[in-house]
């Protein structure tokens, strides 16, 4: 899940003396202890990670040249955190099993010098326990578990914070690792760890905020460097870009900002890429690589399934809220027992069913059930499905969208309506309406959309049954969204989504 802008470290460690010679395992377990604790006790030796089965995709070997030779190339951001618990050994393993040639790994050192993989400098966001990693021991951290259920669904397992030792031993000689010192104080220690692996310069990329100076030491060790640019750095691009082999740009950057970095003629990597439309926009602007949080979906072009996966208690790859910038608060609630998803955000809300997209080509049918589980909204308020969008750019009813399409709505008074909407507008044009029986609180309503070559048929299948036919062929894109189209409550619930 996103926690805002890419965290960055600005500390300059270029004057820190090199550590005395150690073997690889000592480095990985001791980490930066010589730098941080000259008189501390030896770091505790944690239990080894359990054996992990290695699928064929993970058994392949990839070096930096193999990665950069692919267009576009992909790096699993935090281990593809839209799909698995971010920065967990499980996420790294599963992203590699799904075909990732590269993973992004963030690192901090504990108070007793053990390197652990974690994005934030504290454990609050992911574990619920607010511990500054630099101020606690590995023994304390090893008791915590990262909890991504609010983002991934209630069935997501809690995961331990992984040791860098275990991650590198598993993948440092077979895949590409973008490694970042989040604390900014462990540069020399991490570089020596990296040096301890065979062919290390073929597999490690030194990742950092472009305004910091750690790249100088990484250069001396022969490593490829990646500097990512935050908004305030673009005015210094002529100064900073020549320092790095690879350049990084946020998905939030303007077209002009992306063009500035692409203009240096070096491979540019966009972070963090969640949607196929983000991938396409960045590719069109000349970006070569995607640091991707939703790897199985973004790397694909076809629908992964024809029915929803709510009954598993896990969000399917490709299902996402209309924005990732607001974190878990905009993720609908998945109920495995009811095999449903509830949209209850305070704002107008939509939920991409990307796992089932694109539908078509040609004629298709979308069937769903919806209900208001507690109480009904006001008579004129409504929920429904947006469909026919050409790509997965956000489509919210009653909010401006860059992508045109249709939205079918059911009002609390029973009015079933179809709208079309051009890009850049809010309200849309009502094409047809039929008055059906008002829905009742907690009772399911069954709806169906039939899209033919030159027409659309909308049906309500529960009760007496109602239908309407519309002659319109304006939009035949393959992406659709579940929609709550009013401010505040009550929530609306969907289940039994099926494409046929």
Short mmCIF file of C-alpha atoms in Angstrom, two decimals, residues 7-194:
data_model
loop_
_atom_site.label_atom_id
_atom_site.label_comp_id
_atom_site.label_asym_id
_atom_site.label_seq_id
_atom_site.Cartn_x
_atom_site.Cartn_y
_atom_site.Cartn_z
CA UNK A 7 10.72 7.73 1.57
CA UNK A 8 14.20 9.15 1.21
CA UNK A 9 17.42 9.34 3.17
CA UNK A 10 19.76 12.29 2.82
CA UNK A 11 22.54 11.36 5.21
CA UNK A 12 26.06 11.57 3.77
CA UNK A 13 28.11 8.57 4.87
CA UNK A 14 31.05 9.15 2.53
CA UNK A 15 33.43 9.81 5.46
CA UNK A 16 32.50 6.69 7.43
CA UNK A 17 35.48 4.28 7.61
CA UNK A 18 35.12 0.84 6.04
CA UNK A 19 34.34 -2.04 8.34
CA UNK A 20 37.00 -4.62 9.09
CA UNK A 21 36.96 -7.74 6.96
CA UNK A 22 34.16 -10.23 7.75
CA UNK A 23 32.55 -13.09 5.95
CA UNK A 24 29.17 -12.64 4.28
CA UNK A 25 27.01 -14.08 7.03
CA UNK A 26 28.69 -11.93 9.67
CA UNK A 27 28.01 -8.82 7.63
CA UNK A 28 24.40 -9.67 7.02
CA UNK A 29 23.71 -10.39 10.66
CA UNK A 30 25.86 -7.67 12.15
CA UNK A 31 24.96 -5.09 9.52
CA UNK A 32 26.04 -1.67 10.64
CA UNK A 33 26.87 -2.59 14.23
CA UNK A 34 30.48 -1.40 13.95
CA UNK A 35 29.27 1.94 12.70
CA UNK A 36 26.53 2.33 15.29
CA UNK A 37 27.58 0.47 18.42
CA UNK A 38 31.30 0.25 19.07
CA UNK A 39 30.77 -1.39 22.47
CA UNK A 40 27.56 -3.34 22.00
CA UNK A 41 27.11 -7.04 22.47
CA UNK A 42 27.19 -9.36 19.50
CA UNK A 43 24.01 -9.33 17.45
CA UNK A 44 21.70 -12.25 18.22
CA UNK A 45 21.62 -14.91 15.58
CA UNK A 46 18.02 -15.35 14.39
CA UNK A 47 16.54 -18.65 13.38
CA UNK A 48 16.97 -19.44 9.69
CA UNK A 49 14.06 -18.82 7.37
CA UNK A 50 11.99 -21.88 6.52
CA UNK A 51 12.75 -23.52 3.18
CA UNK A 52 10.85 -22.06 0.26
CA UNK A 53 9.83 -24.04 -2.79
CA UNK A 54 11.36 -22.62 -5.94
CA UNK A 55 9.07 -22.46 -8.98
CA UNK A 56 10.55 -22.45 -12.50
CA UNK A 57 10.28 -18.65 -12.80
CA UNK A 58 12.34 -18.18 -9.64
CA UNK A 59 14.93 -20.74 -10.71
CA UNK A 60 15.86 -18.65 -13.76
CA UNK A 61 18.86 -16.33 -13.52
CA UNK A 62 18.71 -12.66 -14.43
CA UNK A 63 21.37 -9.97 -14.38
CA UNK A 64 21.04 -6.21 -14.85
CA UNK A 65 21.69 -6.53 -18.57
CA UNK A 66 18.84 -9.01 -18.93
CA UNK A 67 16.52 -6.63 -17.08
CA UNK A 68 17.39 -3.52 -19.07
CA UNK A 69 17.16 -5.44 -22.32
CA UNK A 70 13.39 -5.81 -21.88
CA UNK A 71 10.95 -3.06 -22.89
CA UNK A 72 9.31 -2.16 -20.66
CA UNK A 73 11.15 -3.81 -17.81
CA UNK A 74 9.62 -4.37 -14.38
CA UNK A 75 10.83 -4.17 -10.79
CA UNK A 76 8.55 -5.48 -8.03
CA UNK A 77 7.96 -2.42 -5.82
CA UNK A 78 8.18 -3.58 -2.19
CA UNK A 79 7.67 -7.09 -3.56
CA UNK A 80 4.48 -6.00 -5.39
CA UNK A 81 2.62 -4.62 -2.39
CA UNK A 82 -0.81 -4.50 -4.04
CA UNK A 83 -0.74 -8.29 -4.13
CA UNK A 84 1.25 -9.47 -1.12
CA UNK A 85 2.37 -8.08 2.24
CA UNK A 86 4.91 -5.42 1.30
CA UNK A 87 8.59 -6.04 2.05
CA UNK A 88 7.95 -9.54 3.33
CA UNK A 89 9.92 -12.59 2.30
CA UNK A 90 6.63 -13.97 1.03
CA UNK A 91 6.13 -10.94 -1.24
CA UNK A 92 9.64 -11.11 -2.66
CA UNK A 93 9.26 -14.84 -3.29
CA UNK A 94 5.82 -14.58 -4.87
CA UNK A 95 6.74 -11.66 -7.11
CA UNK A 96 9.73 -13.60 -8.38
CA UNK A 97 7.59 -16.70 -8.83
CA UNK A 98 5.21 -14.60 -10.93
CA UNK A 99 8.06 -13.70 -13.27
CA UNK A 100 9.77 -10.64 -11.79
CA UNK A 101 13.39 -10.29 -12.83
CA UNK A 102 14.00 -7.64 -10.17
CA UNK A 103 12.75 -6.74 -6.70
CA UNK A 104 13.04 -3.51 -4.71
CA UNK A 105 14.31 -3.95 -1.15
CA UNK A 106 14.39 -1.24 1.54
CA UNK A 107 16.77 -1.76 4.45
CA UNK A 108 17.26 -0.40 7.97
CA UNK A 109 19.58 -1.47 10.79
CA UNK A 110 18.38 -2.31 14.29
CA UNK A 111 20.04 -0.94 17.41
CA UNK A 112 22.16 -4.10 17.59
CA UNK A 113 23.15 -3.81 13.96
CA UNK A 114 20.95 -6.36 12.22
CA UNK A 115 19.73 -5.43 8.74
CA UNK A 116 15.98 -5.87 8.21
CA UNK A 117 13.77 -5.18 5.19
CA UNK A 118 11.14 -2.50 5.83
CA UNK A 119 10.07 0.67 4.03
CA UNK A 120 9.38 2.96 6.99
CA UNK A 121 11.83 4.00 9.69
CA UNK A 122 9.29 2.90 12.30
CA UNK A 123 7.03 -0.13 12.46
CA UNK A 124 3.78 1.75 13.18
CA UNK A 125 2.09 1.68 9.76
CA UNK A 126 2.60 -2.00 9.05
CA UNK A 127 2.50 -3.60 12.51
CA UNK A 128 0.42 -1.22 14.62
CA UNK A 129 3.29 -1.02 17.15
CA UNK A 130 5.29 2.20 16.97
CA UNK A 131 8.95 1.22 17.28
CA UNK A 132 11.81 3.17 15.66
CA UNK A 133 13.86 0.42 14.01
CA UNK A 134 17.17 2.11 14.82
CA UNK A 135 16.31 2.13 18.53
CA UNK A 136 15.22 -1.48 19.08
CA UNK A 137 16.94 -4.83 18.84
CA UNK A 138 16.31 -7.56 16.33
CA UNK A 139 14.92 -9.66 19.17
CA UNK A 140 12.19 -7.06 19.69
CA UNK A 141 11.46 -6.67 15.97
CA UNK A 142 11.28 -10.40 15.41
CA UNK A 143 8.16 -10.54 17.58
CA UNK A 144 6.23 -8.19 15.27
CA UNK A 145 4.20 -9.03 12.18
CA UNK A 146 3.34 -6.84 9.22
CA UNK A 147 -0.42 -6.69 8.81
CA UNK A 148 -1.79 -5.72 5.38
CA UNK A 149 -5.33 -7.03 5.82
CA UNK A 150 -6.85 -3.56 5.48
CA UNK A 151 -5.26 -3.34 2.01
CA UNK A 152 -5.22 -6.92 0.75
CA UNK A 153 -8.28 -8.40 2.45
CA UNK A 154 -9.10 -10.15 5.74
CA UNK A 155 -7.54 -13.46 4.70
CA UNK A 156 -4.07 -11.96 4.16
CA UNK A 157 -1.59 -13.60 6.50
CA UNK A 158 0.50 -11.48 8.84
CA UNK A 159 4.17 -11.68 7.90
CA UNK A 160 7.39 -11.26 9.91
CA UNK A 161 9.87 -8.55 9.02
CA UNK A 162 12.48 -10.38 6.95
CA UNK A 163 16.19 -10.35 7.55
CA UNK A 164 18.22 -8.95 4.69
CA UNK A 165 20.41 -12.03 5.11
CA UNK A 166 17.60 -14.37 4.13
CA UNK A 167 16.46 -12.27 1.18
CA UNK A 168 19.94 -11.88 -0.31
CA UNK A 169 20.88 -15.50 0.24
CA UNK A 170 17.75 -16.48 -1.66
CA UNK A 171 17.91 -14.04 -4.58
CA UNK A 172 21.14 -12.01 -4.77
CA UNK A 173 22.84 -14.29 -7.28
CA UNK A 174 19.82 -15.10 -9.43
CA UNK A 175 17.85 -11.86 -9.74
CA UNK A 176 18.34 -8.11 -9.73
CA UNK A 177 17.94 -6.31 -6.41
CA UNK A 178 17.35 -2.57 -6.12
CA UNK A 179 18.69 -1.93 -2.61
CA UNK A 180 18.05 1.24 -0.60
CA UNK A 181 19.54 2.29 2.73
CA UNK A 182 16.45 3.92 4.22
CA UNK A 183 18.29 5.29 7.24
CA UNK A 184 21.07 6.74 5.11
CA UNK A 185 23.71 5.74 7.66
CA UNK A 186 24.64 2.24 6.52
CA UNK A 187 26.09 2.84 3.07
CA UNK A 188 29.55 1.37 3.56
CA UNK A 189 28.29 -1.60 5.53
CA UNK A 190 25.69 -2.42 2.88
CA UNK A 191 28.20 -2.05 0.06
CA UNK A 192 30.48 -4.57 1.73
CA UNK A 193 27.55 -6.92 2.13
CA UNK A 194 26.80 -6.54 -1.56
#
